[in-house]
PDB file of C-alpha atoms in Angstrom:
ATOM      1  CA  MET A   7      -9.331  13.727  10.748  1.00  0.00           C
ATOM      2  CA  LYS A   8     -10.854  10.371  10.222  1.00  0.00           C
ATOM      3  CA  ILE A   9      -9.471   7.423   8.681  1.00  0.00           C
ATOM      4  CA  TYR A  10     -11.588   4.575   7.142  1.00  0.00           C
ATOM      5  CA  HIS A  11      -9.716   1.281   6.079  1.00  0.00           C
ATOM      6  CA  ILE A  12     -11.273  -0.658   3.200  1.00  0.00           C
ATOM      7  CA  PRO A  13     -10.263  -4.501   2.926  1.00  0.00           C
ATOM      8  CA  CYS A  14      -9.289  -4.900  -0.838  1.00  0.00           C
ATOM      9  CA  LEU A  15      -8.339  -8.193  -2.913  1.00  0.00           C
ATOM     10  CA  GLN A  16      -7.058 -11.015  -0.641  1.00  0.00           C
ATOM     11  CA  ASP A  17      -5.182  -9.084   1.915  1.00  0.00           C
ATOM     12  CA  ASN A  18      -4.737  -5.390   0.753  1.00  0.00           C
ATOM     13  CA  TYR A  19      -5.776  -2.353   2.487  1.00  0.00           C
ATOM     14  CA  SER A  20      -7.186   0.630   1.064  1.00  0.00           C
ATOM     15  CA  TYR A  21      -7.842   3.788   2.993  1.00  0.00           C
ATOM     16  CA  LEU A  22     -10.085   7.089   3.017  1.00  0.00           C
ATOM     17  CA  ILE A  23      -8.607   9.969   4.783  1.00  0.00           C
ATOM     18  CA  VAL A  24     -11.334  12.311   5.427  1.00  0.00           C
ATOM     19  CA  ASP A  25     -10.950  16.336   6.544  1.00  0.00           C
ATOM     20  CA  GLU A  26     -14.164  16.346   8.869  1.00  0.00           C
ATOM     21  CA  THR A  27     -14.943  20.020   8.648  1.00  0.00           C
ATOM     22  CA  THR A  28     -15.303  19.770   4.737  1.00  0.00           C
ATOM     23  CA  LYS A  29     -16.015  16.212   4.285  1.00  0.00           C
ATOM     24  CA  GLU A  30     -13.360  16.042   1.473  1.00  0.00           C
ATOM     25  CA  ALA A  31     -11.517  12.880   1.260  1.00  0.00           C
ATOM     26  CA  ALA A  32      -8.247  11.141  -0.101  1.00  0.00           C
ATOM     27  CA  ALA A  33      -8.260   7.568  -1.299  1.00  0.00           C
ATOM     28  CA  VAL A  34      -4.770   5.526  -0.578  1.00  0.00           C
ATOM     29  CA  ASP A  35      -4.096   2.764  -3.186  1.00  0.00           C
ATOM     30  CA  PRO A  36      -7.963   2.396  -4.231  1.00  0.00           C
ATOM     31  CA  VAL A  37      -7.265  -1.065  -6.328  1.00  0.00           C
ATOM     32  CA  GLU A  38     -10.871  -1.795  -6.070  1.00  0.00           C
ATOM     33  CA  PRO A  39     -12.258   1.546  -6.833  1.00  0.00           C
ATOM     34  CA  GLU A  40     -16.004   0.637  -6.859  1.00  0.00           C
ATOM     35  CA  LYS A  41     -15.693  -0.652  -3.265  1.00  0.00           C
ATOM     36  CA  VAL A  42     -13.653   2.771  -2.186  1.00  0.00           C
ATOM     37  CA  LEU A  43     -15.951   4.978  -3.871  1.00  0.00           C
ATOM     38  CA  GLU A  44     -19.242   2.829  -2.196  1.00  0.00           C
ATOM     39  CA  ALA A  45     -17.492   3.567   0.980  1.00  0.00           C
ATOM     40  CA  ALA A  46     -16.995   7.390   0.472  1.00  0.00           C
ATOM     41  CA  ASN A  47     -20.427   7.619  -0.507  1.00  0.00           C
ATOM     42  CA  SER A  48     -22.011   5.946   2.411  1.00  0.00           C
ATOM     43  CA  HIS A  49     -20.241   8.155   4.598  1.00  0.00           C
ATOM     44  CA  GLY A  50     -21.219  11.153   2.684  1.00  0.00           C
ATOM     45  CA  LEU A  51     -17.777  12.163   1.265  1.00  0.00           C
ATOM     46  CA  LYS A  52     -16.436  14.083  -1.707  1.00  0.00           C
ATOM     47  CA  LEU A  53     -13.642  12.108  -3.195  1.00  0.00           C
ATOM     48  CA  LYS A  54     -10.968  14.785  -4.205  1.00  0.00           C
ATOM     49  CA  LEU A  55      -7.535  12.901  -4.887  1.00  0.00           C
ATOM     50  CA  VAL A  56      -5.861   9.657  -4.826  1.00  0.00           C
ATOM     51  CA  LEU A  57      -2.557   8.627  -3.068  1.00  0.00           C
ATOM     52  CA  THR A  58      -0.627   5.933  -4.665  1.00  0.00           C
ATOM     53  CA  THR A  59       2.309   4.310  -2.707  1.00  0.00           C
ATOM     54  CA  HIS A  60       3.873   2.629  -5.446  1.00  0.00           C
ATOM     55  CA  HIS A  61       3.486   1.202  -9.005  1.00  0.00           C
ATOM     56  CA  HIS A  62       2.630  -2.378  -8.109  1.00  0.00           C
ATOM     57  CA  TRP A  63      -0.662  -3.325  -9.820  1.00  0.00           C
ATOM     58  CA  ASP A  64      -2.258  -4.170  -6.454  1.00  0.00           C
ATOM     59  CA  HIS A  65      -1.954  -0.644  -5.223  1.00  0.00           C
ATOM     60  CA  ALA A  66      -1.850   1.308  -8.613  1.00  0.00           C
ATOM     61  CA  GLY A  67      -4.112  -1.077 -10.674  1.00  0.00           C
ATOM     62  CA  GLY A  68      -7.406   0.928  -9.718  1.00  0.00           C
ATOM     63  CA  ASN A  69      -6.428   4.526 -10.795  1.00  0.00           C
ATOM     64  CA  GLU A  70      -7.501   4.460 -14.289  1.00  0.00           C
ATOM     65  CA  LYS A  71     -10.871   3.243 -13.229  1.00  0.00           C
ATOM     66  CA  ILE A  72     -11.258   5.930 -10.393  1.00  0.00           C
ATOM     67  CA  LYS A  73     -10.385   8.225 -13.061  1.00  0.00           C
ATOM     68  CA  GLU A  74     -13.376   7.431 -15.016  1.00  0.00           C
ATOM     69  CA  LEU A  75     -15.931   7.106 -11.990  1.00  0.00           C
ATOM     70  CA  VAL A  76     -14.657  10.635 -10.475  1.00  0.00           C
ATOM     71  CA  PRO A  77     -13.974  12.897 -13.107  1.00  0.00           C
ATOM     72  CA  GLY A  78     -11.264  15.438 -12.480  1.00  0.00           C
ATOM     73  CA  ILE A  79      -9.684  13.443  -9.814  1.00  0.00           C
ATOM     74  CA  LYS A  80      -5.884  14.116  -9.079  1.00  0.00           C
ATOM     75  CA  VAL A  81      -3.871  10.980  -9.023  1.00  0.00           C
ATOM     76  CA  TYR A  82      -0.668  11.431  -7.151  1.00  0.00           C
ATOM     77  CA  GLY A  83       2.303   9.158  -7.037  1.00  0.00           C
ATOM     78  CA  GLY A  84       5.989   9.084  -6.877  1.00  0.00           C
ATOM     79  CA  SER A  85       8.099  11.321  -9.504  1.00  0.00           C
ATOM     80  CA  VAL A  86      10.208   8.210 -10.622  1.00  0.00           C
ATOM     81  CA  ASP A  87       7.885   5.415  -9.964  1.00  0.00           C
ATOM     82  CA  ASN A  88       5.682   5.269 -13.184  1.00  0.00           C
ATOM     83  CA  VAL A  89       2.675   5.040 -11.300  1.00  0.00           C
ATOM     84  CA  GLN A  90      -0.349   3.898 -13.582  1.00  0.00           C
ATOM     85  CA  GLY A  91      -2.881   6.903 -14.214  1.00  0.00           C
ATOM     86  CA  CYS A  92      -0.761   9.577 -12.135  1.00  0.00           C
ATOM     87  CA  THR A  93      -1.728  12.981 -12.757  1.00  0.00           C
ATOM     88  CA  ASP A  94       0.449  14.837 -10.171  1.00  0.00           C
ATOM     89  CA  LYS A  95       4.090  13.351  -9.561  1.00  0.00           C
ATOM     90  CA  VAL A  96       5.438  13.971  -6.045  1.00  0.00           C
ATOM     91  CA  GLU A  97       8.968  14.260  -4.714  1.00  0.00           C
ATOM     92  CA  ASN A  98      10.145  13.991  -0.880  1.00  0.00           C
ATOM     93  CA  GLY A  99       8.943  16.830   1.075  1.00  0.00           C
ATOM     94  CA  ASP A 100       5.913  17.847  -1.399  1.00  0.00           C
ATOM     95  CA  LYS A 101       2.937  18.681   0.289  1.00  0.00           C
ATOM     96  CA  VAL A 102      -0.743  18.503  -0.797  1.00  0.00           C
ATOM     97  CA  PRO A 103      -3.575  19.967   1.292  1.00  0.00           C
ATOM     98  CA  LEU A 104      -6.945  18.202   1.958  1.00  0.00           C
ATOM     99  CA  GLY A 105      -9.893  19.976   2.794  1.00  0.00           C
ATOM    100  CA  ALA A 106      -9.577  22.831   5.847  1.00  0.00           C
ATOM    101  CA  ASP A 107      -7.227  20.951   8.188  1.00  0.00           C
ATOM    102  CA  ILE A 108      -5.213  18.107   6.568  1.00  0.00           C
ATOM    103  CA  SER A 109      -1.764  18.516   5.305  1.00  0.00           C
ATOM    104  CA  ILE A 110      -0.204  15.496   3.418  1.00  0.00           C
ATOM    105  CA  MET A 111       3.648  14.841   2.870  1.00  0.00           C
ATOM    106  CA  ALA A 112       5.131  12.717   0.580  1.00  0.00           C
ATOM    107  CA  LEU A 113       8.155  10.921   1.829  1.00  0.00           C
ATOM    108  CA  HIS A 114      10.386   9.062  -0.536  1.00  0.00           C
ATOM    109  CA  THR A 115      10.804   5.554   1.006  1.00  0.00           C
ATOM    110  CA  PRO A 116      12.652   3.389  -1.526  1.00  0.00           C
ATOM    111  CA  CYS A 117      13.700  -0.058  -1.804  1.00  0.00           C
ATOM    112  CA  HIS A 118      10.368  -1.954  -2.556  1.00  0.00           C
ATOM    113  CA  THR A 119      10.034   0.140  -5.556  1.00  0.00           C
ATOM    114  CA  LYS A 120      12.662   2.984  -6.633  1.00  0.00           C
ATOM    115  CA  GLY A 121       9.979   5.558  -6.077  1.00  0.00           C
ATOM    116  CA  HIS A 122       8.065   4.390  -3.521  1.00  0.00           C
ATOM    117  CA  ILE A 123       6.127   7.055  -1.221  1.00  0.00           C
ATOM    118  CA  SER A 124       4.711   6.925   2.017  1.00  0.00           C
ATOM    119  CA  TYR A 125       2.308   9.804   3.104  1.00  0.00           C
ATOM    120  CA  TYR A 126       2.706  11.581   6.484  1.00  0.00           C
ATOM    121  CA  VAL A 127      -0.876  12.920   7.486  1.00  0.00           C
ATOM    122  CA  THR A 128      -1.470  15.644   9.768  1.00  0.00           C
ATOM    123  CA  GLY A 129      -4.638  17.265  10.753  1.00  0.00           C
ATOM    124  CA  LYS A 130      -5.764  19.414  13.835  1.00  0.00           C
ATOM    125  CA  GLU A 131      -3.100  20.096  16.368  1.00  0.00           C
ATOM    126  CA  ASP A 132      -4.647  18.006  18.958  1.00  0.00           C
ATOM    127  CA  GLU A 133      -4.802  14.965  16.804  1.00  0.00           C
ATOM    128  CA  HIS A 134      -2.059  12.091  16.409  1.00  0.00           C
ATOM    129  CA  PRO A 135      -0.357  12.387  12.786  1.00  0.00           C
ATOM    130  CA  ALA A 136      -0.660   9.097  10.616  1.00  0.00           C
ATOM    131  CA  VAL A 137       1.560   7.658   7.903  1.00  0.00           C
ATOM    132  CA  PHE A 138       0.558   5.289   4.948  1.00  0.00           C
ATOM    133  CA  THR A 139       3.400   3.144   4.443  1.00  0.00           C
ATOM    134  CA  GLY A 140       2.450   0.895   1.456  1.00  0.00           C
ATOM    135  CA  ASP A 141       4.828  -2.044   1.178  1.00  0.00           C
ATOM    136  CA  THR A 142       7.656  -0.314   2.956  1.00  0.00           C
ATOM    137  CA  LEU A 143       6.724  -0.569   6.564  1.00  0.00           C
ATOM    138  CA  PHE A 144       4.368  -3.262   7.766  1.00  0.00           C
ATOM    139  CA  ILE A 145       3.430  -3.913  11.198  1.00  0.00           C
ATOM    140  CA  ALA A 146       6.359  -5.963  12.436  1.00  0.00           C
ATOM    141  CA  GLY A 147       7.697  -6.222   9.065  1.00  0.00           C
ATOM    142  CA  CYS A 148       9.167  -4.337   5.915  1.00  0.00           C
ATOM    143  CA  GLY A 149       8.382  -5.109   2.338  1.00  0.00           C
ATOM    144  CA  LYS A 150      10.745  -7.104  -0.137  1.00  0.00           C
ATOM    145  CA  PHE A 151      13.820  -5.330  -1.572  1.00  0.00           C
ATOM    146  CA  PHE A 152      12.482  -5.518  -5.295  1.00  0.00           C
ATOM    147  CA  GLU A 153      14.097  -2.631  -6.577  1.00  0.00           C
ATOM    148  CA  GLY A 154      16.511  -1.437  -4.080  1.00  0.00           C
ATOM    149  CA  THR A 155      19.050  -2.258  -1.373  1.00  0.00           C
ATOM    150  CA  ALA A 156      19.313  -2.896   2.286  1.00  0.00           C
ATOM    151  CA  GLU A 157      21.025   0.705   2.331  1.00  0.00           C
ATOM    152  CA  GLN A 158      18.005   2.019   0.939  1.00  0.00           C
ATOM    153  CA  MET A 159      15.472   0.118   3.290  1.00  0.00           C
ATOM    154  CA  TYR A 160      17.461   1.362   6.360  1.00  0.00           C
ATOM    155  CA  GLN A 161      17.405   4.667   5.241  1.00  0.00           C
ATOM    156  CA  SER A 162      13.583   4.647   4.499  1.00  0.00           C
ATOM    157  CA  LEU A 163      12.684   2.437   7.753  1.00  0.00           C
ATOM    158  CA  CYS A 164      14.802   3.563  10.560  1.00  0.00           C
ATOM    159  CA  VAL A 165      15.854   7.145   9.559  1.00  0.00           C
ATOM    160  CA  THR A 166      13.134   8.729   7.409  1.00  0.00           C
ATOM    161  CA  LEU A 167       9.969   6.907   9.152  1.00  0.00           C
ATOM    162  CA  GLY A 168      11.669   6.127  12.572  1.00  0.00           C
ATOM    163  CA  SER A 169      12.118   9.798  13.135  1.00  0.00           C
ATOM    164  CA  LEU A 170       8.320  10.579  12.657  1.00  0.00           C
ATOM    165  CA  PRO A 171       6.821  11.567  16.188  1.00  0.00           C
ATOM    166  CA  LYS A 172       6.146   8.541  18.210  1.00  0.00           C
ATOM    167  CA  PRO A 173       2.294   8.430  18.486  1.00  0.00           C
ATOM    168  CA  THR A 174       2.312   8.618  14.570  1.00  0.00           C
ATOM    169  CA  ARG A 175      -0.347   5.791  13.554  1.00  0.00           C
ATOM    170  CA  VAL A 176       0.882   3.460  11.122  1.00  0.00           C
ATOM    171  CA  TYR A 177      -1.326   2.308   8.157  1.00  0.00           C
ATOM    172  CA  CYS A 178       0.131  -0.235   6.014  1.00  0.00           C
ATOM    173  CA  GLY A 179      -0.496  -1.676   2.827  1.00  0.00           C
ATOM    174  CA  HIS A 180      -1.167  -5.501   3.859  1.00  0.00           C
ATOM    175  CA  GLU A 181      -2.771  -7.418   6.453  1.00  0.00           C
ATOM    176  CA  TYR A 182       0.522  -9.416   7.352  1.00  0.00           C
ATOM    177  CA  SER A 183       0.769  -8.632  10.931  1.00  0.00           C
ATOM    178  CA  ALA A 184       0.252 -12.173  12.907  1.00  0.00           C
ATOM    179  CA  LYS A 185       2.948 -13.730  10.348  1.00  0.00           C
ATOM    180  CA  ASN A 186       5.306 -10.789  10.866  1.00  0.00           C
ATOM    181  CA  LEU A 187       5.019 -10.984  14.458  1.00  0.00           C
ATOM    182  CA  GLN A 188       5.815 -15.006  14.496  1.00  0.00           C
ATOM    183  CA  PHE A 189       9.256 -14.222  12.479  1.00  0.00           C
ATOM    184  CA  ALA A 190       9.816 -11.476  15.058  1.00  0.00           C
ATOM    185  CA  LEU A 191       9.678 -13.591  17.934  1.00  0.00           C
ATOM    186  CA  ILE A 192      12.182 -16.040  16.445  1.00  0.00           C
ATOM    187  CA  VAL A 193      14.556 -13.339  16.178  1.00  0.00           C
ATOM    188  CA  GLU A 194      13.771 -12.085  19.671  1.00  0.00           C
ATOM    189  CA  PRO A 195      12.167 -15.024  21.716  1.00  0.00           C
ATOM    190  CA  ASP A 196      12.402 -13.207  24.907  1.00  0.00           C
ATOM    191  CA  ASN A 197      10.790  -9.853  23.722  1.00  0.00           C
ATOM    192  CA  LEU A 198       7.522  -9.499  25.863  1.00  0.00           C
ATOM    193  CA  ARG A 199       5.860  -6.765  23.665  1.00  0.00           C
ATOM    194  CA  ILE A 200       6.122  -9.109  20.484  1.00  0.00           C
ATOM    195  CA  GLN A 201       4.872 -12.070  22.416  1.00  0.00           C
ATOM    196  CA  GLN A 202       1.623  -9.689  23.685  1.00  0.00           C
ATOM    197  CA  LYS A 203       1.150  -8.348  20.074  1.00  0.00           C
ATOM    198  CA  LEU A 204       1.314 -11.602  18.503  1.00  0.00           C
ATOM    199  CA  THR A 205      -1.477 -13.074  20.796  1.00  0.00           C
ATOM    200  CA  TRP A 206      -3.336  -9.953  20.055  1.00  0.00           C
ATOM    201  CA  ALA A 207      -3.067  -9.959  16.333  1.00  0.00           C
ATOM    202  CA  GLN A 208      -3.869 -13.680  16.225  1.00  0.00           C
ATOM    203  CA  ASN A 209      -7.165 -12.943  18.325  1.00  0.00           C
ATOM    204  CA  GLN A 210      -7.851  -9.966  15.664  1.00  0.00           C
ATOM    205  CA  GLN A 211      -7.365 -12.505  12.999  1.00  0.00           C
ATOM    206  CA  GLN A 212      -9.753 -15.193  14.284  1.00  0.00           C
ATOM    207  CA  ALA A 213     -12.350 -12.566  14.795  1.00  0.00           C
ATOM    208  CA  GLY A 214     -12.129 -11.069  11.416  1.00  0.00           C
ATOM    209  CA  GLN A 215     -10.798  -7.694  12.726  1.00  0.00           C
ATOM    210  CA  PRO A 216      -7.728  -5.658  11.359  1.00  0.00           C
ATOM    211  CA  THR A 217      -4.543  -5.185  13.163  1.00  0.00           C
ATOM    212  CA  ILE A 218      -4.358  -1.618  11.897  1.00  0.00           C
ATOM    213  CA  PRO A 219      -3.233   0.906  12.892  1.00  0.00           C
ATOM    214  CA  SER A 220       0.228   0.538  14.901  1.00  0.00           C
ATOM    215  CA  THR A 221       2.219   3.266  15.872  1.00  0.00           C
ATOM    216  CA  ILE A 222       5.907   4.325  15.260  1.00  0.00           C
ATOM    217  CA  GLU A 223       6.380   3.761  19.075  1.00  0.00           C
ATOM    218  CA  ASP A 224       5.022   0.263  18.978  1.00  0.00           C
ATOM    219  CA  GLU A 225       7.114  -0.678  15.831  1.00  0.00           C
ATOM    220  CA  MET A 226      10.323   0.784  17.400  1.00  0.00           C
ATOM    221  CA  GLU A 227       9.634  -2.051  20.128  1.00  0.00           C
ATOM    222  CA  THR A 228       8.082  -4.836  18.160  1.00  0.00           C
ATOM    223  CA  ASN A 229       9.576  -4.583  14.496  1.00  0.00           C
ATOM    224  CA  PRO A 230      13.029  -6.546  14.183  1.00  0.00           C
ATOM    225  CA  PHE A 231      13.530  -4.724  10.854  1.00  0.00           C
ATOM    226  CA  MET A 232      13.245  -1.506  12.780  1.00  0.00           C
ATOM    227  CA  ARG A 233      15.479  -2.737  15.741  1.00  0.00           C
ATOM    228  CA  VAL A 234      18.676  -3.431  13.803  1.00  0.00           C
ATOM    229  CA  ASP A 235      20.502  -0.657  15.713  1.00  0.00           C
ATOM    230  CA  LEU A 236      20.568  -2.676  18.784  1.00  0.00           C
ATOM    231  CA  PRO A 237      23.836  -4.549  18.785  1.00  0.00           C
ATOM    232  CA  GLU A 238      22.002  -7.698  20.360  1.00  0.00           C
ATOM    233  CA  ILE A 239      19.579  -8.044  17.001  1.00  0.00           C
ATOM    234  CA  GLN A 240      22.748  -7.830  15.154  1.00  0.00           C
ATOM    235  CA  GLU A 241      24.624 -10.404  17.160  1.00  0.00           C
ATOM    236  CA  LYS A 242      21.488 -12.585  16.605  1.00  0.00           C
ATOM    237  CA  VAL A 243      21.801 -12.587  13.200  1.00  0.00           C
ATOM    238  CA  GLY A 244      25.492 -12.919  12.950  1.00  0.00           C
ATOM    239  CA  CYS A 245      26.315  -9.053  11.778  1.00  0.00           C
ATOM    240  CA  LYS A 246      28.104  -6.197  12.781  1.00  0.00           C
ATOM    241  CA  SER A 247      26.113  -3.110  11.325  1.00  0.00           C
ATOM    242  CA  PRO A 248      22.423  -2.114  11.409  1.00  0.00           C
ATOM    243  CA  VAL A 249      22.500  -2.335   7.407  1.00  0.00           C
ATOM    244  CA  GLU A 250      24.022  -5.749   7.072  1.00  0.00           C
ATOM    245  CA  ALA A 251      21.807  -7.031   9.928  1.00  0.00           C
ATOM    246  CA  LEU A 252      18.759  -5.879   7.945  1.00  0.00           C
ATOM    247  CA  GLY A 253      19.795  -7.373   4.855  1.00  0.00           C
ATOM    248  CA  GLU A 254      20.791 -10.754   6.500  1.00  0.00           C
ATOM    249  CA  MET A 255      17.090 -10.583   8.285  1.00  0.00           C
ATOM    250  CA  ARG A 256      15.156  -9.719   5.002  1.00  0.00           C
ATOM    251  CA  LYS A 257      16.921 -12.434   3.428  1.00  0.00           C
ATOM    252  CA  ARG A 258      16.053 -14.999   6.382  1.00  0.00           C
ATOM    253  CA  LYS A 259      12.384 -13.971   6.087  1.00  0.00           C
ATOM    254  CA  ASP A 260      12.265 -14.355   2.591  1.00  0.00           C
ATOM    255  CA  ASN A 261      13.343 -18.120   2.775  1.00  0.00           C
ATOM    256  CA  TRP A 262      11.196 -18.491   6.009  1.00  0.00           C
ATOM    257  CA  ARG A 263       7.792 -20.322   5.681  1.00  0.00           C
ATOM    258  CA  GLY A 264       6.411 -20.173   9.169  1.00  0.00           C
TER     259      GLY A 264
END
């Protein structure tokens, strides 16, 4: 399994997931289809399917165009998310094969949108899995609660994604890491892992380099929204439960100008 990131728009990421045996590829959120296709062609790949995380235009807006450019391509999206150009609706737990060695599992991770899907991808046995989290889980952050509740985001982040194998590589929908880590440091000023990762992310940013992927293990150590089970985090935001703490922290992040 090989993964290529393709910077799109201002700070979005599209991705190509490649089965190396067959050179077949899936595109995740190809908002700039020509750019994604160019990348696929330059690596000699056959684009077979599109995985859409959610219906917002900066993720799904390229679907109709990519169908024109690649006749017969399948476009996957959440069954209740009303994704533009969707040909195949997926539910939680549905599996989609790619090439010879790759299996893609849809995980329903609602809150940012009602039908948001994260895609959990496994390759050969000796390869670490990957998860494409759209706007549910960012490096050191989470998406805004546009269509859901703190309860749902807790379930999506801390239960569904939080229970994936720790070495799972995390590929998110936007490059927000440096800002998110700055906020994380306000919540946990003494967290050495956050301090180190912020310095690294700022250096990456200055060098014009991406901060993806992270890992589930890394997020458990540095992402305050995935650490709300810890009493000290709840106390820090004046709450008594993980869900309440998550909601309060999101509210503070919404009003934070950094």
